[in-house]
Amino acid sequence: GENVEQHPSTLSVQEGDSAVIKCTYSDSASNYFPWYKQELGKRPQLIIDIRSNVGEKKDQRIAVTLNKTAKHFSLHITETQPEDSAVYFCAAFKAAGNKLTFGGGTRVLVKP
Amino acid sequence: GAGVSQSPSNKVTEKGKDVELRCDPISGHTALYWYRQSLGQGLEFLIYFQGNSAPDKSGLPSDRFSAERTGGSVSTLTIQRTQQEDSAVYLCASSLVGVLETQYFGPGTRLLVL
């Protein structure tokens, strides 16, 4: 089955700096890669996603890149703000089986 | 529109008792997923329902765990003879398979087994 590795597990950045989280996946058939943000005590919420026919996608201060050949994808948050502090999960999905496999999560702390 | 809802929001039970957790998916969503999230940990897949197909139970940790989905909508996750290690947040998610794979999560049920 699919295996998703996520790094780092914790990330501390100064407000205004950038944060980068990296994920790798094992199944080349995976074709959809969402990122979820989970604030303390809240449900995971989708913040951005990318499909395998696209190499990069941007939405304001967040962007995601995908390298299908290397089977890795990354989340980039620019100009970080304290409200970006949360746990971020990457995931990989393939149509066969309709299963979303999550990475282990990255706890991001933005220091003011 | 209404999102995914779950009940109860919190459940405290004694070891050995059975519990039932409920999930109401977004109306029209054909796929429903259950996950477990232990404190400070990631999301552990438990079970997946899609339409009238047989569910994918590959993530259920033991035969004490079962789930059903009646009428293709509401789902119930049952844990029999609860153990302390079952304490976790149980999250339900739904999606519109074939159109958008995006999963939308419910608020979760926080289960504490004493």
PDB file of C-alpha atoms in Angstrom:
ATOM      1  CA  GLY A   1       0.000   0.000   0.000  1.00  0.00           C
ATOM      2  CA  GLU A   2       0.861   3.655  -0.025  1.00  0.00           C
ATOM      3  CA  ASN A   3       3.330   5.066   2.483  1.00  0.00           C
ATOM      4  CA  VAL A   4       3.683   8.804   3.090  1.00  0.00           C
ATOM      5  CA  GLU A   5       6.646  10.224   4.981  1.00  0.00           C
ATOM      6  CA  GLN A   6       6.544  13.806   6.240  1.00  0.00           C
ATOM      7  CA  HIS A   7       9.412  15.991   7.482  1.00  0.00           C
ATOM      8  CA  PRO A   8      10.155  17.721   9.716  1.00  0.00           C
ATOM      9  CA  SER A   9       7.949  16.616  12.579  1.00  0.00           C
ATOM     10  CA  THR A  10       8.309  20.019  14.238  1.00  0.00           C
ATOM     11  CA  LEU A  11       9.227  23.373  12.751  1.00  0.00           C
ATOM     12  CA  SER A  12       9.783  26.635  14.575  1.00  0.00           C
ATOM     13  CA  VAL A  13      10.084  29.827  12.521  1.00  0.00           C
ATOM     14  CA  GLN A  14      10.208  33.524  13.224  1.00  0.00           C
ATOM     15  CA  GLU A  15       7.206  35.543  12.157  1.00  0.00           C
ATOM     16  CA  GLY A  16       7.723  36.748   8.610  1.00  0.00           C
ATOM     17  CA  ASP A  17      10.040  33.910   7.648  1.00  0.00           C
ATOM     18  CA  SER A  18       9.110  31.046   5.326  1.00  0.00           C
ATOM     19  CA  ALA A  19       8.222  27.503   6.327  1.00  0.00           C
ATOM     20  CA  VAL A  20       8.697  24.442   4.158  1.00  0.00           C
ATOM     21  CA  ILE A  21       7.306  20.973   4.816  1.00  0.00           C
ATOM     22  CA  LYS A  22       8.266  18.026   2.659  1.00  0.00           C
ATOM     23  CA  CYS A  23       6.510  14.751   1.960  1.00  0.00           C
ATOM     24  CA  THR A  24       7.405  11.689  -0.024  1.00  0.00           C
ATOM     25  CA  TYR A  25       5.085   8.961  -1.212  1.00  0.00           C
ATOM     26  CA  SER A  26       5.690   5.435  -2.407  1.00  0.00           C
ATOM     27  CA  ASP A  27       2.893   4.586  -4.842  1.00  0.00           C
ATOM     28  CA  SER A  28       3.379   6.132  -8.279  1.00  0.00           C
ATOM     29  CA  ALA A  29      -0.336   5.634  -8.946  1.00  0.00           C
ATOM     30  CA  SER A  30      -1.240   8.323  -6.406  1.00  0.00           C
ATOM     31  CA  ASN A  31      -2.641  11.305  -8.248  1.00  0.00           C
ATOM     32  CA  TYR A  32      -4.035  13.754  -5.706  1.00  0.00           C
ATOM     33  CA  PHE A  33      -2.175  15.423  -2.855  1.00  0.00           C
ATOM     34  CA  PRO A  34      -4.060  17.549  -0.329  1.00  0.00           C
ATOM     35  CA  TRP A  35      -2.648  19.431   2.623  1.00  0.00           C
ATOM     36  CA  TYR A  36      -4.615  19.828   5.831  1.00  0.00           C
ATOM     37  CA  LYS A  37      -4.142  22.257   8.674  1.00  0.00           C
ATOM     38  CA  GLN A  38      -5.255  21.252  12.140  1.00  0.00           C
ATOM     39  CA  GLU A  39      -5.358  23.837  14.885  1.00  0.00           C
ATOM     40  CA  LEU A  40      -5.316  22.681  18.476  1.00  0.00           C
ATOM     41  CA  GLY A  41      -8.536  20.878  19.342  1.00  0.00           C
ATOM     42  CA  LYS A  42     -10.055  21.490  15.924  1.00  0.00           C
ATOM     43  CA  ARG A  43     -10.778  19.322  12.907  1.00  0.00           C
ATOM     44  CA  PRO A  44      -8.321  19.047  10.004  1.00  0.00           C
ATOM     45  CA  GLN A  45      -9.179  21.527   7.261  1.00  0.00           C
ATOM     46  CA  LEU A  46      -8.030  21.488   3.669  1.00  0.00           C
ATOM     47  CA  ILE A  47      -5.775  24.429   2.847  1.00  0.00           C
ATOM     48  CA  ILE A  48      -4.480  23.538  -0.598  1.00  0.00           C
ATOM     49  CA  ASP A  49      -4.270  20.550  -2.905  1.00  0.00           C
ATOM     50  CA  ILE A  50      -2.512  19.577  -6.108  1.00  0.00           C
ATOM     51  CA  ARG A  51      -3.197  16.983  -8.762  1.00  0.00           C
ATOM     52  CA  SER A  52      -0.620  14.950 -10.583  1.00  0.00           C
ATOM     53  CA  ASN A  53      -1.006  16.825 -13.844  1.00  0.00           C
ATOM     54  CA  VAL A  54       0.228  20.033 -12.209  1.00  0.00           C
ATOM     55  CA  GLY A  55       3.692  20.852 -10.910  1.00  0.00           C
ATOM     56  CA  GLU A  56       2.921  23.838  -8.743  1.00  0.00           C
ATOM     57  CA  LYS A  57      -0.061  25.615  -7.261  1.00  0.00           C
ATOM     58  CA  LYS A  58      -0.237  28.816  -5.266  1.00  0.00           C
ATOM     59  CA  ASP A  59      -2.884  30.426  -3.105  1.00  0.00           C
ATOM     60  CA  GLN A  60      -1.821  33.703  -1.527  1.00  0.00           C
ATOM     61  CA  ARG A  61       0.897  32.880   1.000  1.00  0.00           C
ATOM     62  CA  ILE A  62       0.820  29.121   0.538  1.00  0.00           C
ATOM     63  CA  ALA A  63       2.093  27.084  -2.352  1.00  0.00           C
ATOM     64  CA  VAL A  64       2.555  23.424  -3.084  1.00  0.00           C
ATOM     65  CA  THR A  65       4.997  21.811  -5.490  1.00  0.00           C
ATOM     66  CA  LEU A  66       4.909  18.284  -6.838  1.00  0.00           C
ATOM     67  CA  ASN A  67       7.706  16.243  -8.362  1.00  0.00           C
ATOM     68  CA  LYS A  68       6.117  13.075  -9.743  1.00  0.00           C
ATOM     69  CA  THR A  69       9.379  11.585 -10.884  1.00  0.00           C
ATOM     70  CA  ALA A  70      10.901  11.820  -7.434  1.00  0.00           C
ATOM     71  CA  LYS A  71       7.547  11.166  -5.742  1.00  0.00           C
ATOM     72  CA  HIS A  72       7.724  14.080  -3.405  1.00  0.00           C
ATOM     73  CA  PHE A  73       5.682  17.191  -2.770  1.00  0.00           C
ATOM     74  CA  SER A  74       6.175  20.190  -0.552  1.00  0.00           C
ATOM     75  CA  LEU A  75       4.187  22.895   1.192  1.00  0.00           C
ATOM     76  CA  HIS A  76       5.606  26.397   1.299  1.00  0.00           C
ATOM     77  CA  ILE A  77       4.254  29.095   3.577  1.00  0.00           C
ATOM     78  CA  THR A  78       5.689  32.560   3.043  1.00  0.00           C
ATOM     79  CA  GLU A  79       5.534  35.574   5.381  1.00  0.00           C
ATOM     80  CA  THR A  80       4.442  33.358   8.247  1.00  0.00           C
ATOM     81  CA  GLN A  81       2.107  34.748  10.871  1.00  0.00           C
ATOM     82  CA  PRO A  82       1.299  33.513  14.386  1.00  0.00           C
ATOM     83  CA  GLU A  83      -2.050  32.197  13.161  1.00  0.00           C
ATOM     84  CA  ASP A  84      -0.162  29.802  10.894  1.00  0.00           C
ATOM     85  CA  SER A  85       0.834  27.889  14.023  1.00  0.00           C
ATOM     86  CA  ALA A  86      -0.833  24.474  13.747  1.00  0.00           C
ATOM     87  CA  VAL A  87      -0.188  20.881  12.758  1.00  0.00           C
ATOM     88  CA  TYR A  88      -0.002  20.357   9.013  1.00  0.00           C
ATOM     89  CA  PHE A  89      -0.686  17.001   7.373  1.00  0.00           C
ATOM     90  CA  CYS A  90       0.138  15.996   3.843  1.00  0.00           C
ATOM     91  CA  ALA A  91      -1.690  13.141   2.168  1.00  0.00           C
ATOM     92  CA  ALA A  92      -1.623  11.090  -0.999  1.00  0.00           C
ATOM     93  CA  PHE A  93      -4.662   9.668  -2.756  1.00  0.00           C
ATOM     94  CA  LYS A  94      -5.144   7.251  -5.593  1.00  0.00           C
ATOM     95  CA  ALA A  95      -8.391   6.511  -7.324  1.00  0.00           C
ATOM     96  CA  ALA A  96      -8.053   2.746  -6.974  1.00  0.00           C
ATOM     97  CA  GLY A  97      -9.164   2.043  -3.438  1.00  0.00           C
ATOM     98  CA  ASN A  98     -10.213   5.649  -2.787  1.00  0.00           C
ATOM     99  CA  LYS A  99      -7.927   5.791   0.196  1.00  0.00           C
ATOM    100  CA  LEU A 100      -6.176   8.878   1.495  1.00  0.00           C
ATOM    101  CA  THR A 101      -2.890   8.082   3.228  1.00  0.00           C
ATOM    102  CA  PHE A 102      -1.666  10.759   5.611  1.00  0.00           C
ATOM    103  CA  GLY A 103       1.811  11.757   6.604  1.00  0.00           C
ATOM    104  CA  GLY A 104       2.684  11.906  10.273  1.00  0.00           C
ATOM    105  CA  GLY A 105       2.150  15.642  10.567  1.00  0.00           C
ATOM    106  CA  THR A 106       4.360  18.676  11.164  1.00  0.00           C
ATOM    107  CA  ARG A 107       3.848  20.881  14.164  1.00  0.00           C
ATOM    108  CA  VAL A 108       4.585  24.448  13.074  1.00  0.00           C
ATOM    109  CA  LEU A 109       5.195  27.180  15.608  1.00  0.00           C
ATOM    110  CA  VAL A 110       5.473  30.751  14.410  1.00  0.00           C
ATOM    111  CA  LYS A 111       7.181  32.926  16.995  1.00  0.00           C
ATOM    112  CA  PRO A 112       6.163  36.589  17.085  1.00  0.00           C
TER     113      PRO A 112
ATOM    114  CA  GLY B   1     -24.408  24.166   3.643  1.00  0.00           C
ATOM    115  CA  ALA B   2     -24.046  21.898   6.639  1.00  0.00           C
ATOM    116  CA  GLY B   3     -20.735  20.184   7.095  1.00  0.00           C
ATOM    117  CA  VAL B   4     -19.918  16.800   8.568  1.00  0.00           C
ATOM    118  CA  SER B   5     -21.313  16.411  12.058  1.00  0.00           C
ATOM    119  CA  GLN B   6     -20.421  13.933  14.755  1.00  0.00           C
ATOM    120  CA  SER B   7     -21.910  12.981  18.076  1.00  0.00           C
ATOM    121  CA  PRO B   8     -21.249  12.932  20.888  1.00  0.00           C
ATOM    122  CA  SER B   9     -18.477  15.508  20.957  1.00  0.00           C
ATOM    123  CA  ASN B  10     -17.061  13.939  24.092  1.00  0.00           C
ATOM    124  CA  LYS B  11     -17.539  10.503  25.608  1.00  0.00           C
ATOM    125  CA  VAL B  12     -16.186   9.171  28.862  1.00  0.00           C
ATOM    126  CA  THR B  13     -16.676   5.486  29.516  1.00  0.00           C
ATOM    127  CA  GLU B  14     -15.415   2.761  31.747  1.00  0.00           C
ATOM    128  CA  LYS B  15     -13.118   0.029  30.555  1.00  0.00           C
ATOM    129  CA  GLY B  16     -15.111  -2.914  29.227  1.00  0.00           C
ATOM    130  CA  LYS B  17     -18.164  -0.929  28.199  1.00  0.00           C
ATOM    131  CA  ASP B  18     -19.362  -0.587  24.592  1.00  0.00           C
ATOM    132  CA  VAL B  19     -19.584   2.800  22.877  1.00  0.00           C
ATOM    133  CA  GLU B  20     -21.256   4.044  19.722  1.00  0.00           C
ATOM    134  CA  LEU B  21     -20.043   7.053  17.801  1.00  0.00           C
ATOM    135  CA  ARG B  22     -22.152   8.676  15.133  1.00  0.00           C
ATOM    136  CA  CYS B  23     -21.280  10.505  11.939  1.00  0.00           C
ATOM    137  CA  ASP B  24     -23.556  12.493   9.639  1.00  0.00           C
ATOM    138  CA  PRO B  25     -21.749  13.145   6.356  1.00  0.00           C
ATOM    139  CA  ILE B  26     -22.348  16.045   4.011  1.00  0.00           C
ATOM    140  CA  SER B  27     -25.561  15.449   2.100  1.00  0.00           C
ATOM    141  CA  GLY B  28     -24.858  13.773  -1.224  1.00  0.00           C
ATOM    142  CA  HIS B  29     -21.368  12.630  -0.325  1.00  0.00           C
ATOM    143  CA  THR B  30     -21.034   8.985  -1.297  1.00  0.00           C
ATOM    144  CA  ALA B  31     -17.804   8.215   0.531  1.00  0.00           C
ATOM    145  CA  LEU B  32     -17.398   8.153   4.297  1.00  0.00           C
ATOM    146  CA  TYR B  33     -14.227   7.534   6.272  1.00  0.00           C
ATOM    147  CA  TRP B  34     -13.407   6.939   9.915  1.00  0.00           C
ATOM    148  CA  TYR B  35     -10.026   7.875  11.371  1.00  0.00           C
ATOM    149  CA  ARG B  36      -8.519   7.717  14.806  1.00  0.00           C
ATOM    150  CA  GLN B  37      -6.165  10.364  16.145  1.00  0.00           C
ATOM    151  CA  SER B  38      -4.330   9.695  19.380  1.00  0.00           C
ATOM    152  CA  LEU B  39      -3.034  12.653  21.371  1.00  0.00           C
ATOM    153  CA  GLY B  40      -0.420  14.520  19.379  1.00  0.00           C
ATOM    154  CA  GLN B  41      -0.375  11.864  16.679  1.00  0.00           C
ATOM    155  CA  GLY B  42      -1.342  11.591  13.039  1.00  0.00           C
ATOM    156  CA  LEU B  43      -4.489  10.287  11.434  1.00  0.00           C
ATOM    157  CA  GLU B  44      -4.952   6.520  11.481  1.00  0.00           C
ATOM    158  CA  PHE B  45      -7.339   5.177   8.844  1.00  0.00           C
ATOM    159  CA  LEU B  46      -9.979   2.820  10.245  1.00  0.00           C
ATOM    160  CA  ILE B  47     -12.697   2.103   7.682  1.00  0.00           C
ATOM    161  CA  TYR B  48     -14.094   3.416   4.408  1.00  0.00           C
ATOM    162  CA  PHE B  49     -17.608   3.221   2.946  1.00  0.00           C
ATOM    163  CA  GLN B  50     -18.423   3.944  -0.680  1.00  0.00           C
ATOM    164  CA  GLY B  51     -22.020   3.743  -1.820  1.00  0.00           C
ATOM    165  CA  ASN B  52     -23.370   0.209  -1.605  1.00  0.00           C
ATOM    166  CA  SER B  53     -19.987  -1.439  -1.965  1.00  0.00           C
ATOM    167  CA  ALA B  54     -18.532  -3.607   0.762  1.00  0.00           C
ATOM    168  CA  PRO B  55     -16.605  -1.368   3.169  1.00  0.00           C
ATOM    169  CA  ASP B  56     -12.825  -1.330   3.322  1.00  0.00           C
ATOM    170  CA  LYS B  57     -12.182  -2.470   6.889  1.00  0.00           C
ATOM    171  CA  SER B  58      -8.446  -2.838   6.507  1.00  0.00           C
ATOM    172  CA  GLY B  59      -7.657  -0.207   9.138  1.00  0.00           C
ATOM    173  CA  LEU B  60      -9.738  -1.564  11.996  1.00  0.00           C
ATOM    174  CA  PRO B  61      -7.291  -2.397  14.811  1.00  0.00           C
ATOM    175  CA  SER B  62      -9.218  -5.341  16.251  1.00  0.00           C
ATOM    176  CA  ASP B  63     -12.498  -7.224  16.033  1.00  0.00           C
ATOM    177  CA  ARG B  64     -13.798  -5.059  18.872  1.00  0.00           C
ATOM    178  CA  PHE B  65     -14.215  -2.308  16.285  1.00  0.00           C
ATOM    179  CA  SER B  66     -17.045  -2.330  13.783  1.00  0.00           C
ATOM    180  CA  ALA B  67     -18.923   0.210  11.731  1.00  0.00           C
ATOM    181  CA  GLU B  68     -21.996   0.387   9.635  1.00  0.00           C
ATOM    182  CA  ARG B  69     -23.557   2.893   7.320  1.00  0.00           C
ATOM    183  CA  THR B  70     -27.304   2.805   7.000  1.00  0.00           C
ATOM    184  CA  GLY B  71     -29.052   4.034   3.890  1.00  0.00           C
ATOM    185  CA  GLY B  72     -25.816   5.313   2.449  1.00  0.00           C
ATOM    186  CA  SER B  73     -25.774   8.243   4.837  1.00  0.00           C
ATOM    187  CA  VAL B  74     -25.315   8.124   8.609  1.00  0.00           C
ATOM    188  CA  SER B  75     -22.567   5.919   9.971  1.00  0.00           C
ATOM    189  CA  THR B  76     -22.008   4.427  13.408  1.00  0.00           C
ATOM    190  CA  LEU B  77     -18.647   3.280  14.720  1.00  0.00           C
ATOM    191  CA  THR B  78     -18.973   0.790  17.561  1.00  0.00           C
ATOM    192  CA  ILE B  79     -16.216  -0.160  19.943  1.00  0.00           C
ATOM    193  CA  GLN B  80     -16.987  -3.154  22.117  1.00  0.00           C
ATOM    194  CA  ARG B  81     -15.346  -3.895  25.448  1.00  0.00           C
ATOM    195  CA  THR B  82     -13.418  -0.644  25.364  1.00  0.00           C
ATOM    196  CA  GLN B  83      -9.804  -0.550  26.524  1.00  0.00           C
ATOM    197  CA  GLN B  84      -7.784   2.409  27.779  1.00  0.00           C
ATOM    198  CA  GLU B  85      -5.707   2.383  24.591  1.00  0.00           C
ATOM    199  CA  ASP B  86      -8.918   3.142  22.651  1.00  0.00           C
ATOM    200  CA  SER B  87      -8.833   6.656  24.114  1.00  0.00           C
ATOM    201  CA  ALA B  88      -8.430   9.035  21.189  1.00  0.00           C
ATOM    202  CA  VAL B  89     -10.292  11.446  18.965  1.00  0.00           C
ATOM    203  CA  TYR B  90     -12.361   9.633  16.366  1.00  0.00           C
ATOM    204  CA  LEU B  91     -12.778  11.676  13.205  1.00  0.00           C
ATOM    205  CA  CYS B  92     -15.225  11.103  10.414  1.00  0.00           C
ATOM    206  CA  ALA B  93     -14.803  12.526   6.918  1.00  0.00           C
ATOM    207  CA  SER B  94     -16.860  12.444   3.742  1.00  0.00           C
ATOM    208  CA  SER B  95     -16.180  13.115   0.094  1.00  0.00           C
ATOM    209  CA  LEU B  96     -17.883  13.143  -3.273  1.00  0.00           C
ATOM    210  CA  VAL B  97     -16.029  10.327  -4.984  1.00  0.00           C
ATOM    211  CA  GLY B  98     -15.579  10.630  -8.688  1.00  0.00           C
ATOM    212  CA  VAL B  99     -15.980  14.388  -8.685  1.00  0.00           C
ATOM    213  CA  LEU B 100     -13.794  15.689  -5.915  1.00  0.00           C
ATOM    214  CA  GLU B 101     -11.652  13.521  -3.729  1.00  0.00           C
ATOM    215  CA  THR B 102     -11.363  16.216  -1.090  1.00  0.00           C
ATOM    216  CA  GLN B 103     -12.329  14.896   2.297  1.00  0.00           C
ATOM    217  CA  TYR B 104     -14.181  17.117   4.690  1.00  0.00           C
ATOM    218  CA  PHE B 105     -13.767  16.313   8.335  1.00  0.00           C
ATOM    219  CA  GLY B 106     -16.223  16.388  11.185  1.00  0.00           C
ATOM    220  CA  PRO B 107     -15.300  17.910  14.553  1.00  0.00           C
ATOM    221  CA  GLY B 108     -14.521  14.510  16.013  1.00  0.00           C
ATOM    222  CA  THR B 109     -15.575  12.599  19.102  1.00  0.00           C
ATOM    223  CA  ARG B 110     -13.101  12.690  21.960  1.00  0.00           C
ATOM    224  CA  LEU B 111     -13.258   9.298  23.670  1.00  0.00           C
ATOM    225  CA  LEU B 112     -11.783   8.719  27.096  1.00  0.00           C
ATOM    226  CA  VAL B 113     -11.754   5.217  28.519  1.00  0.00           C
ATOM    227  CA  LEU B 114     -11.132   5.135  32.249  1.00  0.00           C
TER     228      LEU B 114
END
